[in-house]
GROMACS .gro file of C-alpha atoms in nm:
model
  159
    1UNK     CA    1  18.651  -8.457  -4.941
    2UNK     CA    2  18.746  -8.583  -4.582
    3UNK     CA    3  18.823  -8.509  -4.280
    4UNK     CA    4  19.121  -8.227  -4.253
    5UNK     CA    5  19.304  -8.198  -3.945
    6UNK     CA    6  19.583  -8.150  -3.797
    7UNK     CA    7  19.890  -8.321  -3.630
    8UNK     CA    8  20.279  -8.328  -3.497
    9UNK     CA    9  20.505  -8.297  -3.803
   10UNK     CA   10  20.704  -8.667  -3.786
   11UNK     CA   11  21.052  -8.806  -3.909
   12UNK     CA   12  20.832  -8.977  -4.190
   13UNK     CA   13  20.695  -8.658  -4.342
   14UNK     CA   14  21.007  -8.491  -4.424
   15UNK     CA   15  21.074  -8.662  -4.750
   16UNK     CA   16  20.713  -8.585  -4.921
   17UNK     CA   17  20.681  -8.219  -4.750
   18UNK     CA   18  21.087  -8.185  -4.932
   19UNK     CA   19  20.899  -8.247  -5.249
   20UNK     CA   20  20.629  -8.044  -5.179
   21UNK     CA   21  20.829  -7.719  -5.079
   22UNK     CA   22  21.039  -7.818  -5.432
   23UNK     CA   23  20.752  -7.776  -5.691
   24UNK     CA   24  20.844  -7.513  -5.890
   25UNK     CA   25  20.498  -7.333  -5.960
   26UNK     CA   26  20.421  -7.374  -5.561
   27UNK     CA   27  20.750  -7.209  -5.488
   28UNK     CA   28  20.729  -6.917  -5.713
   29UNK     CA   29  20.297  -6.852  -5.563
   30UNK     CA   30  20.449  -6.890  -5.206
   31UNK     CA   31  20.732  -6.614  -5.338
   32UNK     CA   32  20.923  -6.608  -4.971
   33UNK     CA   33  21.077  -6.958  -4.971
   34UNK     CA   34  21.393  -7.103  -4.926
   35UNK     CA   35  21.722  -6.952  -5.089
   36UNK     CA   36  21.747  -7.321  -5.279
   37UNK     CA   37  21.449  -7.537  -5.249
   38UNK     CA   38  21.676  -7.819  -5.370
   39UNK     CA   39  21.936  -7.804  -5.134
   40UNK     CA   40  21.844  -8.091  -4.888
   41UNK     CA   41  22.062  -7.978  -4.609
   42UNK     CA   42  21.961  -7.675  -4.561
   43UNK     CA   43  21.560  -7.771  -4.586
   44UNK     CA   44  21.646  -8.054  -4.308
   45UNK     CA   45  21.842  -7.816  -4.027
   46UNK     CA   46  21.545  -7.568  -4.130
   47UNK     CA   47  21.277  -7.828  -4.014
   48UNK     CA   48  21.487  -7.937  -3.679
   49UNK     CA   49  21.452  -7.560  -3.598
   50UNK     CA   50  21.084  -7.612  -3.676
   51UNK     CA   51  21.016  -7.875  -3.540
   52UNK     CA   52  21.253  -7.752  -3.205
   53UNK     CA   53  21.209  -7.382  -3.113
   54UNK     CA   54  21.003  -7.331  -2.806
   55UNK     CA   55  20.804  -7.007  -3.010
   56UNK     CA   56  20.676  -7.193  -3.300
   57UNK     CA   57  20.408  -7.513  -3.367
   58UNK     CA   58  20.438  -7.630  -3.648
   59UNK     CA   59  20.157  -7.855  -3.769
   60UNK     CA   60  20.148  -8.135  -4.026
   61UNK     CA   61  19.765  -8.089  -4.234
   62UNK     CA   62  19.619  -8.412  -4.294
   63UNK     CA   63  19.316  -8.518  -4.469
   64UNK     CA   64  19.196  -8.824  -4.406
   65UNK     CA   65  19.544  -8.899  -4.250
   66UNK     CA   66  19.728  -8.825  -4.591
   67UNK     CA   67  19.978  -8.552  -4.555
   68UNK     CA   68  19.922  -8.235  -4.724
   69UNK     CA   69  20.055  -7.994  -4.598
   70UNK     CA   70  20.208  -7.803  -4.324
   71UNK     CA   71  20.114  -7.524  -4.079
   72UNK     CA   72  20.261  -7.325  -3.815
   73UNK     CA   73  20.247  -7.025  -3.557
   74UNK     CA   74  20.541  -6.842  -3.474
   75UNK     CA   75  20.664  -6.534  -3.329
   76UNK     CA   76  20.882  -6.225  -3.507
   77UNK     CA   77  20.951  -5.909  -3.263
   78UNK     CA   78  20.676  -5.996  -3.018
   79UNK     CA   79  20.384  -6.076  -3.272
   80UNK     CA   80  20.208  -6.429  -3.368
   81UNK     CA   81  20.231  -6.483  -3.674
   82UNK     CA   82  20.106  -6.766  -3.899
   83UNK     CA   83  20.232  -6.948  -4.229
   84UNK     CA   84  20.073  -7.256  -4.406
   85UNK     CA   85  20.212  -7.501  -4.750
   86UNK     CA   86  19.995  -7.669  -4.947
   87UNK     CA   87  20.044  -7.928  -5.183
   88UNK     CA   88  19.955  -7.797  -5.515
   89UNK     CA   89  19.707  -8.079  -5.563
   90UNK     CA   90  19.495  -7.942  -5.252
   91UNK     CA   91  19.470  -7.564  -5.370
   92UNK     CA   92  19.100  -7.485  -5.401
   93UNK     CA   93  18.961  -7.743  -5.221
   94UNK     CA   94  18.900  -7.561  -4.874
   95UNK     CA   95  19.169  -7.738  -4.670
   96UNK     CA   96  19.371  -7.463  -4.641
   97UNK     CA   97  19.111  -7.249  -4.491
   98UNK     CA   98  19.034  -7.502  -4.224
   99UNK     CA   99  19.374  -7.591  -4.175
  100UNK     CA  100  19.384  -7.213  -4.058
  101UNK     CA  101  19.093  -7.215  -3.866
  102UNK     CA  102  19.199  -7.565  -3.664
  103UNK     CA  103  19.546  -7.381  -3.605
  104UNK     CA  104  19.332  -7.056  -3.501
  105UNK     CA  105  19.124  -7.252  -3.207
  106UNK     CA  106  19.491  -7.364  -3.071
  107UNK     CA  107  19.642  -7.059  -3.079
  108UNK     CA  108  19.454  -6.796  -2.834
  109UNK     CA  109  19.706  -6.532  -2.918
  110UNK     CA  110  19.506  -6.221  -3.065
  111UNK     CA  111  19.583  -6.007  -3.249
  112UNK     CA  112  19.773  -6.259  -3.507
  113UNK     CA  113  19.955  -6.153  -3.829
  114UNK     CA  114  19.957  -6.351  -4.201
  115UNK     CA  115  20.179  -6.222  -4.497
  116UNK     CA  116  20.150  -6.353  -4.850
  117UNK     CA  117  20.261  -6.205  -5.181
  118UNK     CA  118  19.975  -6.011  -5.297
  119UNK     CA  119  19.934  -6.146  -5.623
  120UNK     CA  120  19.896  -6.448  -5.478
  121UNK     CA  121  19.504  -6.451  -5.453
  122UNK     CA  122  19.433  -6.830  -5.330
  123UNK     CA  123  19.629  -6.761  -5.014
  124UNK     CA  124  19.433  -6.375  -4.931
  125UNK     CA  125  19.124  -6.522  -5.003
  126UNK     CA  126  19.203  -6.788  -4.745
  127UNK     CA  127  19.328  -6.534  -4.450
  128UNK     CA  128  19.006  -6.333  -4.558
  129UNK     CA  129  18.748  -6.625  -4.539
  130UNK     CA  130  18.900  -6.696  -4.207
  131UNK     CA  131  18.892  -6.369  -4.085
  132UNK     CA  132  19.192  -6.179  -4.127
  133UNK     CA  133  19.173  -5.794  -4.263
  134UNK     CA  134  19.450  -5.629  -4.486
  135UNK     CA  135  19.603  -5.404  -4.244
  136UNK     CA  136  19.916  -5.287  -4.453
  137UNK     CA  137  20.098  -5.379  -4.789
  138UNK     CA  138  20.549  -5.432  -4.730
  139UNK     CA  139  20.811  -5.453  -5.060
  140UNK     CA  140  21.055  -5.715  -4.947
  141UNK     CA  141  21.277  -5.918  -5.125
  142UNK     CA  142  21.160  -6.297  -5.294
  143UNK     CA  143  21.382  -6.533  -5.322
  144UNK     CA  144  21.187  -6.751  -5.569
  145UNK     CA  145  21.107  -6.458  -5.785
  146UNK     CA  146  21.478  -6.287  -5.753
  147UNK     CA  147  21.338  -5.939  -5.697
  148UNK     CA  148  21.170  -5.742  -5.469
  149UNK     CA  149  20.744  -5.810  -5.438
  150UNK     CA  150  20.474  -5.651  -5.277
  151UNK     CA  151  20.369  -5.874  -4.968
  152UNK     CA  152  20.016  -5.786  -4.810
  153UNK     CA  153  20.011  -5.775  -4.420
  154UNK     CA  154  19.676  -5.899  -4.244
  155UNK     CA  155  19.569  -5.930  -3.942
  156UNK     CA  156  19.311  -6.112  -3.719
  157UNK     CA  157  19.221  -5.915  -3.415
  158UNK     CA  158  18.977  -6.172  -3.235
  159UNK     CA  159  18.781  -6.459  -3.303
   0.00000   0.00000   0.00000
């Protein structure tokens, strides 16, 4: 496949990771997304907080220097938490699951929290094959789907 790693998010990536964050089946998997995935603005001041705040890294997935994706650490009421996007065109090729585990060996902080919608089987399988647990199931609201969703909680307690 090539090589899959991982890099500083540049000016240069905005445009294509835009389109990725757009595509309508990728939105609706993903479930917790932006309020309007077309609204340029608003994806823009959301990536200079990104790209800005001193508690996340945020990671640009490459493979074979092509941009992919994007990954990132962050922290909600004291815990780590991470979050990845995929282009569609990458699901089921195994480069989100190293993605995670290249952002894992950079971020020491255990234990370390992952959500995803929990019909959304790609992304569990890859927080499982990387060694997250399900540690609790949350209803919360989805702004792609318009309704409230169950969202599975995991968690990876060392590595």
């Amino acid at each position: 496949m090539g090589e899959i790693s991982l890099r500083p998010v540049r000016d240069d990536d905005l445009p294509a990771l835009y389109d990725q964050m757009r595509d309508p089946e990728a939105v609706m998997m993903a479930a917790f997304t932006a309020e309007d995935p077309d609204d340029r603005v608003a994806f823009d001041a959301h990536f200079v907080r990104l790209r800005t705040s001193p508690d996340i890294l945020l990671r640009a997935i490459t493979v074979d220097a092509d941009l992919v994706g994007t990954i990132a650490s962050f922290v909600v009421d004291g815990d780590t938490e991470i979050t990845y996007w995929l282009d569609r065109s990458w699901w089921g090729r195994g480069v989100a699951t190293r993605a995670v585990e290249l952002l894992l060996d950079i971020v020491p902080v255990r234990p370390i929290i992952a959500r995803a919608a929990s019909d959304n089987a790609g992304s569990l399988a890859v927080l499982r094959k990387t060694g997250f647990r399900p540690v609790g199931i949350e209803v919360a609201y989805s702004t792609a789907r318009g309704k409230e969703i169950e969202e599975t909680v995991l968690r990876l307690e060392g590595r």
